[in-house]
PDB file of C-alpha atoms in Angstrom:
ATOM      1  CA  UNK A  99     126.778 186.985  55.885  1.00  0.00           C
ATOM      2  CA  UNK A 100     124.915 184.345  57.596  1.00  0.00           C
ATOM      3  CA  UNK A 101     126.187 182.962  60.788  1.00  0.00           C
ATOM      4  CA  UNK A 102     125.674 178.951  61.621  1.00  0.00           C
ATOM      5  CA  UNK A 103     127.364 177.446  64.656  1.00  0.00           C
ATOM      6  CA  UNK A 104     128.577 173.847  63.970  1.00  0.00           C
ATOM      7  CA  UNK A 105     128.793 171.644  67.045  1.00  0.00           C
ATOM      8  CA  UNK A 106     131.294 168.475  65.920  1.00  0.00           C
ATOM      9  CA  UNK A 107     133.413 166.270  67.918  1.00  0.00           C
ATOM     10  CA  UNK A 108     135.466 165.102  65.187  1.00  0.00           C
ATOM     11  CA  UNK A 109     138.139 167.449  64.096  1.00  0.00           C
ATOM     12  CA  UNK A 110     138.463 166.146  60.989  1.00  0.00           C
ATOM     13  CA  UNK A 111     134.512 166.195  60.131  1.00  0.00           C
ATOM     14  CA  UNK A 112     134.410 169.390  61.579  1.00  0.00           C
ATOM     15  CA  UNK A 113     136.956 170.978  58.630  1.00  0.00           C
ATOM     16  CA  UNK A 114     135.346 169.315  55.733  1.00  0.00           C
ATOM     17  CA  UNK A 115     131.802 170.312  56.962  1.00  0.00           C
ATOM     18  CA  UNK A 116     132.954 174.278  57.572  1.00  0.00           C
ATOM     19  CA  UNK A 117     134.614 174.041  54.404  1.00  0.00           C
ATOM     20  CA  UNK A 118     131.086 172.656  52.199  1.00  0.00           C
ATOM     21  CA  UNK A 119     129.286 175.507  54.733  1.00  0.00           C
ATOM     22  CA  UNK A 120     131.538 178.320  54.036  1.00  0.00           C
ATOM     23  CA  UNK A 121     131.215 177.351  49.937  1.00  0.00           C
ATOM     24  CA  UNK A 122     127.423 177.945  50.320  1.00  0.00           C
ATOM     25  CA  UNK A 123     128.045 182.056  51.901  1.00  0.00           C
ATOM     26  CA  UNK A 124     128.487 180.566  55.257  1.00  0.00           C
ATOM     27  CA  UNK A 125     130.096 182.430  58.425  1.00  0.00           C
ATOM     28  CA  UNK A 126     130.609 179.385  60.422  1.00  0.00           C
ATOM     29  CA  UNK A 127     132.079 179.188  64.217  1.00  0.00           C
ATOM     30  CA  UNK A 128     132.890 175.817  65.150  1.00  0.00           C
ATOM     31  CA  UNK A 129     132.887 174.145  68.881  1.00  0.00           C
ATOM     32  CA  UNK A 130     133.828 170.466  69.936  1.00  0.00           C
ATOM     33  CA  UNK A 131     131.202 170.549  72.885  1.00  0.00           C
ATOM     34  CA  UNK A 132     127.908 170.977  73.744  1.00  0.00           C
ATOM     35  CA  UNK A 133     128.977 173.948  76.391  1.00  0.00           C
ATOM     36  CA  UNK A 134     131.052 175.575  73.865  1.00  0.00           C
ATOM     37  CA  UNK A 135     127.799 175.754  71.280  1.00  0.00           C
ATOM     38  CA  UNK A 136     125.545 177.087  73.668  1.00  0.00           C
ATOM     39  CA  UNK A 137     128.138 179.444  74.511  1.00  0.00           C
ATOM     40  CA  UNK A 138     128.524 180.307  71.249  1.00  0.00           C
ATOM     41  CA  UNK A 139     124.929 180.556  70.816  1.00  0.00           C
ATOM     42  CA  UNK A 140     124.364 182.931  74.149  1.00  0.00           C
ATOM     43  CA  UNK A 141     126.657 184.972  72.769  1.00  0.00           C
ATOM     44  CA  UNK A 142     124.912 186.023  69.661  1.00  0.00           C
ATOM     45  CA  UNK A 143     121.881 183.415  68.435  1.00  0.00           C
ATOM     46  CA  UNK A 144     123.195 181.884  65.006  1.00  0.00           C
ATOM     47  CA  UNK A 145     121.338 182.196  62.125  1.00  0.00           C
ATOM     48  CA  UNK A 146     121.041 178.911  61.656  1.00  0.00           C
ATOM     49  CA  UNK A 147     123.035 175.405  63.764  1.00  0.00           C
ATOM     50  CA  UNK A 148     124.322 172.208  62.357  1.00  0.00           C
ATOM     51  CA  UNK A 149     125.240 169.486  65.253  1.00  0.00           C
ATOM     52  CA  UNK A 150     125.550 165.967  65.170  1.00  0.00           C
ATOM     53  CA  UNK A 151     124.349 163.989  67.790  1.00  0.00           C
ATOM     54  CA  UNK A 152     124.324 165.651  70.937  1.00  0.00           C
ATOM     55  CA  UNK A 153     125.590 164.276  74.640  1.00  0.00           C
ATOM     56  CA  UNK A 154     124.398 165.227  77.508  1.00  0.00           C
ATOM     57  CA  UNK A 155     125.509 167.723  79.699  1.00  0.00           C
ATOM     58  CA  UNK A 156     127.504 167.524  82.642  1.00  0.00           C
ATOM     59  CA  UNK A 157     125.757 170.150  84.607  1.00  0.00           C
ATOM     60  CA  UNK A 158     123.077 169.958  87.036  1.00  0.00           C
ATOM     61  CA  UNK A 159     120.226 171.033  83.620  1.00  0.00           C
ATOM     62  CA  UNK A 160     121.510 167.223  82.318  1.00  0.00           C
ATOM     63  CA  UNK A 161     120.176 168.623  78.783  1.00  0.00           C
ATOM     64  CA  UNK A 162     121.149 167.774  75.433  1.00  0.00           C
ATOM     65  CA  UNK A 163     122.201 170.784  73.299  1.00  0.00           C
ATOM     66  CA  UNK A 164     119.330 170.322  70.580  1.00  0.00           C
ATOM     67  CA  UNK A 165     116.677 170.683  74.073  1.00  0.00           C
ATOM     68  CA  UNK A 166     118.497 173.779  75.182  1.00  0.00           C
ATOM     69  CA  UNK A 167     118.197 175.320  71.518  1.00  0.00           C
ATOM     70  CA  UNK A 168     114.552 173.692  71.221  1.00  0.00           C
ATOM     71  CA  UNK A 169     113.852 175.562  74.898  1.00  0.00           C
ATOM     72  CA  UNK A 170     115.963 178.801  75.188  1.00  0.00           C
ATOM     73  CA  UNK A 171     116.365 180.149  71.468  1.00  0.00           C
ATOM     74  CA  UNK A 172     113.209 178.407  69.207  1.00  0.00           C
ATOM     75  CA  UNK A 173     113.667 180.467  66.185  1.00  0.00           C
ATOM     76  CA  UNK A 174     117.172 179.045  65.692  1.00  0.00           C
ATOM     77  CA  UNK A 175     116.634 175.997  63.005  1.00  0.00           C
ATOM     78  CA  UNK A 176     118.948 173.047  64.069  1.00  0.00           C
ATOM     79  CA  UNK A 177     120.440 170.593  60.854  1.00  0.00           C
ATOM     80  CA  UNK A 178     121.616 167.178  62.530  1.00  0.00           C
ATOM     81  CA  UNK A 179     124.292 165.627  60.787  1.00  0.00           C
ATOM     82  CA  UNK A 180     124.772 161.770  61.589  1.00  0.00           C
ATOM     83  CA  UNK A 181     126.841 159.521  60.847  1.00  0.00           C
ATOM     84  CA  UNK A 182     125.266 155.513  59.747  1.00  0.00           C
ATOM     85  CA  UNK A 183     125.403 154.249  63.308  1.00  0.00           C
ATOM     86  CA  UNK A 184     122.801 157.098  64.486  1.00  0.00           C
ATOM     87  CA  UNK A 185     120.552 157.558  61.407  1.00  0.00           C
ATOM     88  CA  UNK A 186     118.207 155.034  63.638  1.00  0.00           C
ATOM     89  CA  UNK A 187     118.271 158.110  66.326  1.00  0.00           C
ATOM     90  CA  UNK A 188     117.034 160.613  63.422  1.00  0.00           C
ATOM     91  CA  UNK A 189     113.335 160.553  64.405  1.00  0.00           C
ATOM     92  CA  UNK A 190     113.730 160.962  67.879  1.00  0.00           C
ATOM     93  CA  UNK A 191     115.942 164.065  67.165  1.00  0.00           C
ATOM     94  CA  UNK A 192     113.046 165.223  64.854  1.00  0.00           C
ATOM     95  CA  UNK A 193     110.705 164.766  67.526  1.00  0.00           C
ATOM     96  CA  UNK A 194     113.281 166.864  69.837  1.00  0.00           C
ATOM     97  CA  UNK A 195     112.918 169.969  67.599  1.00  0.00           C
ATOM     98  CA  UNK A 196     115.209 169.709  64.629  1.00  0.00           C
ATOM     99  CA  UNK A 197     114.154 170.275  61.288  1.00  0.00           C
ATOM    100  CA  UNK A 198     116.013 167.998  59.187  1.00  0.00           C
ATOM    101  CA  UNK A 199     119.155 165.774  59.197  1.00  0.00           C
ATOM    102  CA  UNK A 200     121.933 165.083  56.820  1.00  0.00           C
ATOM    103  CA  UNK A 201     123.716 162.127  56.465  1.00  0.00           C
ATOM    104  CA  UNK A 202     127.787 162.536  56.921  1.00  0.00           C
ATOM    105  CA  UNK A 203     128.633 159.565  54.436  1.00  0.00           C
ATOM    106  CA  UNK A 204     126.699 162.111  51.696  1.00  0.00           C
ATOM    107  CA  UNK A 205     127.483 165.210  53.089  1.00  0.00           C
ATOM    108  CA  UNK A 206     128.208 166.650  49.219  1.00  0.00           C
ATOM    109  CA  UNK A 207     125.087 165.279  48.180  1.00  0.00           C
ATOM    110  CA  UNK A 208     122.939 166.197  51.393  1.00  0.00           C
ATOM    111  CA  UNK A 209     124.393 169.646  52.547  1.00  0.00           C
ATOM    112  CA  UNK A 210     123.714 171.791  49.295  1.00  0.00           C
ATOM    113  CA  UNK A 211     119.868 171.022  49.268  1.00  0.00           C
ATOM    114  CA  UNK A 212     119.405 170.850  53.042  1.00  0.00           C
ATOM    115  CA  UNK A 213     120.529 173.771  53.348  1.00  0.00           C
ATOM    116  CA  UNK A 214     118.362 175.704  50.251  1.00  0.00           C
ATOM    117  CA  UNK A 215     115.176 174.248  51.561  1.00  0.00           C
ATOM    118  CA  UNK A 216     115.675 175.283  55.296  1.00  0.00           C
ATOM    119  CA  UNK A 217     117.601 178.233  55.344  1.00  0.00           C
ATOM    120  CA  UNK A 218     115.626 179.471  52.182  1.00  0.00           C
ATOM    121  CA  UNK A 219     112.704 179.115  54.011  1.00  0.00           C
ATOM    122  CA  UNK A 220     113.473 180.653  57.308  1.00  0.00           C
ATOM    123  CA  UNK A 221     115.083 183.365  55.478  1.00  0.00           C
ATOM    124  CA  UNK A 222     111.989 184.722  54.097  1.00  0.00           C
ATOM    125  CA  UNK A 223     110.366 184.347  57.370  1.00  0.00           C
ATOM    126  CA  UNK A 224     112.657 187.057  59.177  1.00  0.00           C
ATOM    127  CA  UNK A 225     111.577 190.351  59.905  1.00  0.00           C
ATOM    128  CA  UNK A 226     108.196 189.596  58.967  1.00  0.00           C
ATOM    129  CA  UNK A 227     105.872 190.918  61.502  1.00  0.00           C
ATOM    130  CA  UNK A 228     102.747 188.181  61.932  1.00  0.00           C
ATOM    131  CA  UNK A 229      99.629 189.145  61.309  1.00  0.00           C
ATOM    132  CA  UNK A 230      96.386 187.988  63.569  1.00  0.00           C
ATOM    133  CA  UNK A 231      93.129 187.463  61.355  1.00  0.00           C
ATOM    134  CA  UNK A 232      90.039 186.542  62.488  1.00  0.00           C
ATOM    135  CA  UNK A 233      90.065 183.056  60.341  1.00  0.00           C
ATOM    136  CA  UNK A 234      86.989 181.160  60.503  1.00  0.00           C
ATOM    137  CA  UNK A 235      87.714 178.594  57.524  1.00  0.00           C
ATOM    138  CA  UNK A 236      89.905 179.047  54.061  1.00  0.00           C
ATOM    139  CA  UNK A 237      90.361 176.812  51.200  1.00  0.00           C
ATOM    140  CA  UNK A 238      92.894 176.905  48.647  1.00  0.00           C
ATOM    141  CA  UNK A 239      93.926 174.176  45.669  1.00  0.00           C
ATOM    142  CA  UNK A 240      96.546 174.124  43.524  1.00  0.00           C
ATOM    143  CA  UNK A 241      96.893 172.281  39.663  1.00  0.00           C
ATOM    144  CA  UNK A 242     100.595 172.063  39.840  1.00  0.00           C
ATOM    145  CA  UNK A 243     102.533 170.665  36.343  1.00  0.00           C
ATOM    146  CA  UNK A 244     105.251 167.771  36.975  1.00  0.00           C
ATOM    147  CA  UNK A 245     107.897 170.620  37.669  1.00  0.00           C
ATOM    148  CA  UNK A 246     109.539 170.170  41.132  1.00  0.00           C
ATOM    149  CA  UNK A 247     111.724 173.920  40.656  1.00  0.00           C
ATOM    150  CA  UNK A 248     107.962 175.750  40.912  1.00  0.00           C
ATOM    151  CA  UNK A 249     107.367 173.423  44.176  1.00  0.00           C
ATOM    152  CA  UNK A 250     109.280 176.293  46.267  1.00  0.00           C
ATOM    153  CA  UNK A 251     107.399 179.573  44.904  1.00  0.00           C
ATOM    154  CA  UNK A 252     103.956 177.556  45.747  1.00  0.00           C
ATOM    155  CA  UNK A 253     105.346 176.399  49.477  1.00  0.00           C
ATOM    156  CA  UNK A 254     106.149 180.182  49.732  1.00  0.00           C
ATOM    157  CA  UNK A 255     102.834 181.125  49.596  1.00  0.00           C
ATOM    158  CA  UNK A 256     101.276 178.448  51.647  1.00  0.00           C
ATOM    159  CA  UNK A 257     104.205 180.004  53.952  1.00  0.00           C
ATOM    160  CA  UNK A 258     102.809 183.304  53.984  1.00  0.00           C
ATOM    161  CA  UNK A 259      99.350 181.733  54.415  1.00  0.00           C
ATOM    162  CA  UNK A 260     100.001 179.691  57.530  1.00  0.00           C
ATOM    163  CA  UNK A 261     101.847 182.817  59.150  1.00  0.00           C
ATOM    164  CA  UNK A 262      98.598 185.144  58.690  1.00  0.00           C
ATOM    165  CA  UNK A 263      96.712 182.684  60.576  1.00  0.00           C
ATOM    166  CA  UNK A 264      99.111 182.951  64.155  1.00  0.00           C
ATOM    167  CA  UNK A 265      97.903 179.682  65.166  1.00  0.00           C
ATOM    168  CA  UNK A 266     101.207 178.094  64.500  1.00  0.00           C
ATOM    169  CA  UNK A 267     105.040 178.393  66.171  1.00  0.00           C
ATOM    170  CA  UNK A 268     107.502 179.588  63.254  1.00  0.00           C
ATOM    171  CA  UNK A 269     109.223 175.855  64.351  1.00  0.00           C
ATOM    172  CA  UNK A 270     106.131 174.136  63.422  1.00  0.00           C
ATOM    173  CA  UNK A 271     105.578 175.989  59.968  1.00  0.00           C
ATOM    174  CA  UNK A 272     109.073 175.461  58.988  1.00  0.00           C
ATOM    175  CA  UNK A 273     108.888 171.338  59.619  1.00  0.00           C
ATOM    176  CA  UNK A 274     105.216 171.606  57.688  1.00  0.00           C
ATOM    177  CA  UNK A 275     106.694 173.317  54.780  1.00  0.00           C
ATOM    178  CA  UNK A 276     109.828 170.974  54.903  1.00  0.00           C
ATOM    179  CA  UNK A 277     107.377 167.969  55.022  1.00  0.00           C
ATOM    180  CA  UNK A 278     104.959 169.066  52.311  1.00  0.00           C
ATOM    181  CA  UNK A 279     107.995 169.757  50.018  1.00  0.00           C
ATOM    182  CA  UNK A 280     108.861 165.946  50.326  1.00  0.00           C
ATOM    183  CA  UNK A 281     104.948 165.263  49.796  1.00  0.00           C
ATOM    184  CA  UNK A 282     104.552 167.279  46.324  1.00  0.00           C
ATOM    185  CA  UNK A 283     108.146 165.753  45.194  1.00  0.00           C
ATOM    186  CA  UNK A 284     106.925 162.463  45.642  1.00  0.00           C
ATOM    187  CA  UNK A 285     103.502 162.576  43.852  1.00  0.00           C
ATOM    188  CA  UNK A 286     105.643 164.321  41.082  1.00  0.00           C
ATOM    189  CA  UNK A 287     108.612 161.946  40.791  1.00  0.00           C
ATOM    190  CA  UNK A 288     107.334 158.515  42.328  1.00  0.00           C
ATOM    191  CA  UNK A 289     103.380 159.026  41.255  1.00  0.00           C
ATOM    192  CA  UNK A 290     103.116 160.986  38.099  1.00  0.00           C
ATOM    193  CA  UNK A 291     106.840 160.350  36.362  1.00  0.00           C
ATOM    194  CA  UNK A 292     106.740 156.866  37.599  1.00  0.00           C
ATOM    195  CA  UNK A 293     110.306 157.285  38.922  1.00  0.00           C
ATOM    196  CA  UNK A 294     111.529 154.987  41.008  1.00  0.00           C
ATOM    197  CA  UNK A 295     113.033 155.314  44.363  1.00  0.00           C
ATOM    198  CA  UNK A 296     115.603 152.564  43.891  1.00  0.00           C
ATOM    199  CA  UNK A 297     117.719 154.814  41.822  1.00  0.00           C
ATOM    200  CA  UNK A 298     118.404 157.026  44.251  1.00  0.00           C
ATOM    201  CA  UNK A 299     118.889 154.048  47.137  1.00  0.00           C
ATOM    202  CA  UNK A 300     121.460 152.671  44.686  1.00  0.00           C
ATOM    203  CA  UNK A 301     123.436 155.855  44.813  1.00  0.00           C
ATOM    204  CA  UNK A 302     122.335 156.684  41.051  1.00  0.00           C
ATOM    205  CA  UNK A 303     121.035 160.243  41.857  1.00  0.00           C
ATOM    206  CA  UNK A 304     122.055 161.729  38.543  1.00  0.00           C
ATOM    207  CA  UNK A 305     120.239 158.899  36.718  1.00  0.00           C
ATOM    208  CA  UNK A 306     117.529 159.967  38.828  1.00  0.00           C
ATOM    209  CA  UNK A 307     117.036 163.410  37.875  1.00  0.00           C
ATOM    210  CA  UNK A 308     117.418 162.749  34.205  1.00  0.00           C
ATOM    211  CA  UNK A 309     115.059 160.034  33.808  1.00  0.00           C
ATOM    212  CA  UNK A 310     112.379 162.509  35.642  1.00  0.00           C
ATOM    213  CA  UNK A 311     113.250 165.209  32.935  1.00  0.00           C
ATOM    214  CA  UNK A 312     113.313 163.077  30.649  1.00  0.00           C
ATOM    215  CA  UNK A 313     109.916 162.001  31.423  1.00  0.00           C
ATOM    216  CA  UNK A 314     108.081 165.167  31.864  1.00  0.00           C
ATOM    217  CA  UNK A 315     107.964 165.692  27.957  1.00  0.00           C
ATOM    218  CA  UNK A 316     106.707 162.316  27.384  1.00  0.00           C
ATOM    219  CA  UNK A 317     102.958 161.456  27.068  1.00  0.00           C
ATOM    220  CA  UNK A 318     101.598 160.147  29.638  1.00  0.00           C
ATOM    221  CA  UNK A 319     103.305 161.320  32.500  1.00  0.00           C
ATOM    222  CA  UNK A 320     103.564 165.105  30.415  1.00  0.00           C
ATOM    223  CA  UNK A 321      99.358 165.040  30.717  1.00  0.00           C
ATOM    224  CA  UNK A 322      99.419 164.193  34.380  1.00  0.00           C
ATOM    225  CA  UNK A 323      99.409 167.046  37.355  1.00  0.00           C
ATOM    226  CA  UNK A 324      99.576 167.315  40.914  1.00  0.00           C
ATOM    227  CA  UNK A 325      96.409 168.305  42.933  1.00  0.00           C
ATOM    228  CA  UNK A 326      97.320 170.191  46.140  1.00  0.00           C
ATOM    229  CA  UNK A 327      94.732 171.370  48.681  1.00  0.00           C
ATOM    230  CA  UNK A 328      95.080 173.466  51.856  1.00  0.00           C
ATOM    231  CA  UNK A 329      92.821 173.903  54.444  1.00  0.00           C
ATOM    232  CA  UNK A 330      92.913 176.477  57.587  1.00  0.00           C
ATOM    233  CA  UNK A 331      90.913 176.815  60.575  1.00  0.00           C
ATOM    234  CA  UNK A 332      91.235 177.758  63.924  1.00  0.00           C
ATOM    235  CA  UNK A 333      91.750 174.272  64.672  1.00  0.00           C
ATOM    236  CA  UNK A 334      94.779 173.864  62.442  1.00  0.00           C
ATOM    237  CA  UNK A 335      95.853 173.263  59.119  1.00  0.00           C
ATOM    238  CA  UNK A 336      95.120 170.160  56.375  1.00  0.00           C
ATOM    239  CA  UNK A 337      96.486 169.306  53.308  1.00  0.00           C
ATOM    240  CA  UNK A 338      96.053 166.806  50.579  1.00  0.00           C
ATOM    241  CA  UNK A 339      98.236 165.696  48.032  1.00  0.00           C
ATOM    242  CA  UNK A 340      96.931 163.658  44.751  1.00  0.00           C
ATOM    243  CA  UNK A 341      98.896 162.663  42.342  1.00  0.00           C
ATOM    244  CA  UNK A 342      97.392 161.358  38.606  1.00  0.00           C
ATOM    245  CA  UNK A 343     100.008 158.264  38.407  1.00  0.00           C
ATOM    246  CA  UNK A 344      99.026 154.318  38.543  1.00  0.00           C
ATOM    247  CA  UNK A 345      99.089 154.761  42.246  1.00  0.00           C
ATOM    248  CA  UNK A 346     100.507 151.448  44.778  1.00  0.00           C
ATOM    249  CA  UNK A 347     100.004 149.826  47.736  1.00  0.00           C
ATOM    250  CA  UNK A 348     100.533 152.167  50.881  1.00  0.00           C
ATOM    251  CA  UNK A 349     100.794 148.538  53.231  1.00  0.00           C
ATOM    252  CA  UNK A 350     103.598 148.150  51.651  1.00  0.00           C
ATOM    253  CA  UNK A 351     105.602 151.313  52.305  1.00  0.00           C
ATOM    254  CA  UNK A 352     108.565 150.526  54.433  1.00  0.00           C
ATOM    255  CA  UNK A 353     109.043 151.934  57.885  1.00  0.00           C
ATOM    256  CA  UNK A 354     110.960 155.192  57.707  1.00  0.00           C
ATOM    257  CA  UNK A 355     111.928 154.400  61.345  1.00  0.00           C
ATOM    258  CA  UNK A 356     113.957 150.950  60.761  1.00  0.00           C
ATOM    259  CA  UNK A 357     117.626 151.537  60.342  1.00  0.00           C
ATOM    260  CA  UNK A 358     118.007 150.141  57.176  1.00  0.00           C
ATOM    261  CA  UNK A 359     115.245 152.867  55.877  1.00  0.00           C
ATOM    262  CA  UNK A 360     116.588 155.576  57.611  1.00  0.00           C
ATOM    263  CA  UNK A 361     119.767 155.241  55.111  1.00  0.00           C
ATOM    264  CA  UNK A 362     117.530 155.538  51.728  1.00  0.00           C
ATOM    265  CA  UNK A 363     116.636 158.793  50.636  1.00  0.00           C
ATOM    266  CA  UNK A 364     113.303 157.873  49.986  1.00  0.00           C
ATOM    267  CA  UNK A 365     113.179 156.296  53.698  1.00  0.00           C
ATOM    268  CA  UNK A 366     114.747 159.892  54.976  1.00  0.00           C
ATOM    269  CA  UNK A 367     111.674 161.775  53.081  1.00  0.00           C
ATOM    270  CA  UNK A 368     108.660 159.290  54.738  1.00  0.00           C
ATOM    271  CA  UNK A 369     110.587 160.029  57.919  1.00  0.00           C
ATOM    272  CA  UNK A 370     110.223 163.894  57.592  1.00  0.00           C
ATOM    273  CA  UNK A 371     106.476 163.616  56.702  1.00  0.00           C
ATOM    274  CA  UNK A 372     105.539 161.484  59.452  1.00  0.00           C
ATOM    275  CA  UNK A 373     107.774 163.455  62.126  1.00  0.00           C
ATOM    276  CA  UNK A 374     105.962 166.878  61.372  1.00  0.00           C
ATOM    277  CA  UNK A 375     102.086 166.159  61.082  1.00  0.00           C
ATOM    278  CA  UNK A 376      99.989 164.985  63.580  1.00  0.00           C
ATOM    279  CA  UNK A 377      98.162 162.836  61.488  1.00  0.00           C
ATOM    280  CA  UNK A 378      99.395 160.858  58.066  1.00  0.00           C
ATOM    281  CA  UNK A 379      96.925 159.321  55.474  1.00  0.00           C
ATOM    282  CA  UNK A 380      96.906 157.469  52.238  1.00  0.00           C
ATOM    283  CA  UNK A 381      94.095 156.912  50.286  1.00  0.00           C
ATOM    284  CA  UNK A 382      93.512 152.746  49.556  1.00  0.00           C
ATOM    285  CA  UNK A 383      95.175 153.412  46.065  1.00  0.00           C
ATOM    286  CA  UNK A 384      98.226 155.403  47.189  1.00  0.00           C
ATOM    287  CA  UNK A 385      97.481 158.114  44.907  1.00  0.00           C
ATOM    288  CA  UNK A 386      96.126 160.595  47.489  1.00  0.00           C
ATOM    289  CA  UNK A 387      98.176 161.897  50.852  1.00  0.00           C
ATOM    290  CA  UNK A 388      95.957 163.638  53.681  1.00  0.00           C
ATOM    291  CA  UNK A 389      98.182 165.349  56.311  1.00  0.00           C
ATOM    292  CA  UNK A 390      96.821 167.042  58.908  1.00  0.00           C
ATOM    293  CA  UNK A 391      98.679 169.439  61.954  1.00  0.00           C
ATOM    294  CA  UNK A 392      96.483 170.856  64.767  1.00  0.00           C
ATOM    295  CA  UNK A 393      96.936 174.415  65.877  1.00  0.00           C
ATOM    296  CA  UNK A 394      99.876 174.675  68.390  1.00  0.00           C
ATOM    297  CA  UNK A 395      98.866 178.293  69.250  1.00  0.00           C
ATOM    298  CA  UNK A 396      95.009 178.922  70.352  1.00  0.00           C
ATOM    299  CA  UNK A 397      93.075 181.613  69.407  1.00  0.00           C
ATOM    300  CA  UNK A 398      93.863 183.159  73.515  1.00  0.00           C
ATOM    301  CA  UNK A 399      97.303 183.331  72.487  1.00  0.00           C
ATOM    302  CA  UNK A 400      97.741 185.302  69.376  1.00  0.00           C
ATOM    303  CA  UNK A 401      98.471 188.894  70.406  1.00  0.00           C
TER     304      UNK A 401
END
């Protein structure tokens, strides 16, 4: 069984969040302070750690218990769960080292798939030894059909893929493959099913997910696909996402990082892309999404 350490102040938040943990095969340990959770931590690393927003320390280090994770035990991923008055803190905690964030207010609806997509992926990634190639350059491209459940299998092998190459922390390929999962969902939901994002901001998620089935057997949106491009060097990784819908205006996107985003699950997914790549691009019609990531390991490094 899996092990997470779950650092909450609030007693109460603390039960019902070990309770929604334990129903997904969870082994959780929970602690009320930051000392406590890197005690708990130093005494075996979890497999995975779920803390809402840390304060800071009261020894001489002054450091927040998401820095001492990010510093002392990397391979650890950290879930932040917030509640609405610190959503507008969510991208600096990204930009500390966590991978995602739930929200507390929709902790049934958030937990479940937070979980699947990070722990899924890092679970793949362990005991996998890397392996150093000599890359020079490598292309790959991807038709994908308007089916977000085969989104996973194909982020797997981009996984695998970006692992070869040793250029890249296992932090930094878990926040790409988080990132590029929100990507492909959005050309296939917003771009080629013409779904739109207010159902979900209104709380309809349900409504949400049937209209985009419903959709997918419906000409046009059944003729449309998902083009999805990788590109590896020793310089880094780029991607591009183009999606075959009626495209908008990307100078109209909100900002992920205003508070009143940060609380929309489409706000929470713009957030994620533009916390984990280095560079973010839209083509003029909003059809096309360039990301790019340099390499955070050089060539000197790999062993």
């Amino acid at each position: 069984m899996q092990r997470v350490v779950l650092l909450e102040h609030n007693l109460a938040e603390a039960s019902r969040m070990a309770r929604l943990l334990a129903e997904q095969g969870f082994e959780v340990e929970i602690t009320k302070t930051p000392v406590e959770a890197i005690q708990a931590c130093q005494k075996s690393p979890p497999d995975l750690v779920v803390t809402d927003m840390p304060e800071k320390r009261t020894d001489a280090d002054d450091m927040s218990f998401i820095k001492w994770l990010h510093q002392h035990q990397r391979q650890v991923p950290i879930v932040l769960s917030l509640s609405r008055n610190e959503e507008i803190c969510a991208l600096q905690a990204l930009e500390t080292g966590a991978v995602s964030y739930i929200r507390k207010r929709l902790l049934e609806q958030d937990l479940p798939q937070t979980l699947k997509n990070t722990y899924g992926l890092l679970q793949r990634m362990t005991g996998q030894k890397r392996i150093r190639k000599a890359l020079v350059r490598a292309h790959f491209q991807y038709q994908l059909e308007n089916d977000p459940t085969l989104t996973p299998a194909v982020l797997a092998g981009v996984e695998d893929e970006l692992k070869l190459t040793s250029l890249f922390e296992r932090a930094d390929i878990t926040r790409m493959i988080i990132g590029l999962h929100e990507a492909i969902d959005n050309a296939i939901f917003h771009g080629n099913l013409e779904v739109s994002s207010a159902l979900r901001d209104a709380g309809a998620t349900k409504s949400y997910f049937e209209l985009a089935e419903s959709r997918r057997h419906l000409s046009p949106y059944h003729e449309r696909h998902v083009d999805f491009e990788m590109q590896l060097s020793r310089e880094g990784a780029e991607f591009l996402i183009r999606d075959e819908g009626p495209g908008f205006n990307p100078q109209a996107l909100p900002n992920p990082t205003a508070a009143a985003n940060l609380e929309r699950p489409s706000g929470r997914g713009l957030l994620l892309i533009r916390s984990f790549f280095d560079e973010v691009e839209y083509s003029p019609t909003g059809s096309e999404l360039r990301l790019k990531k340099k390499a955070t390991r050089s060539a000197s490094e790999v062993k």
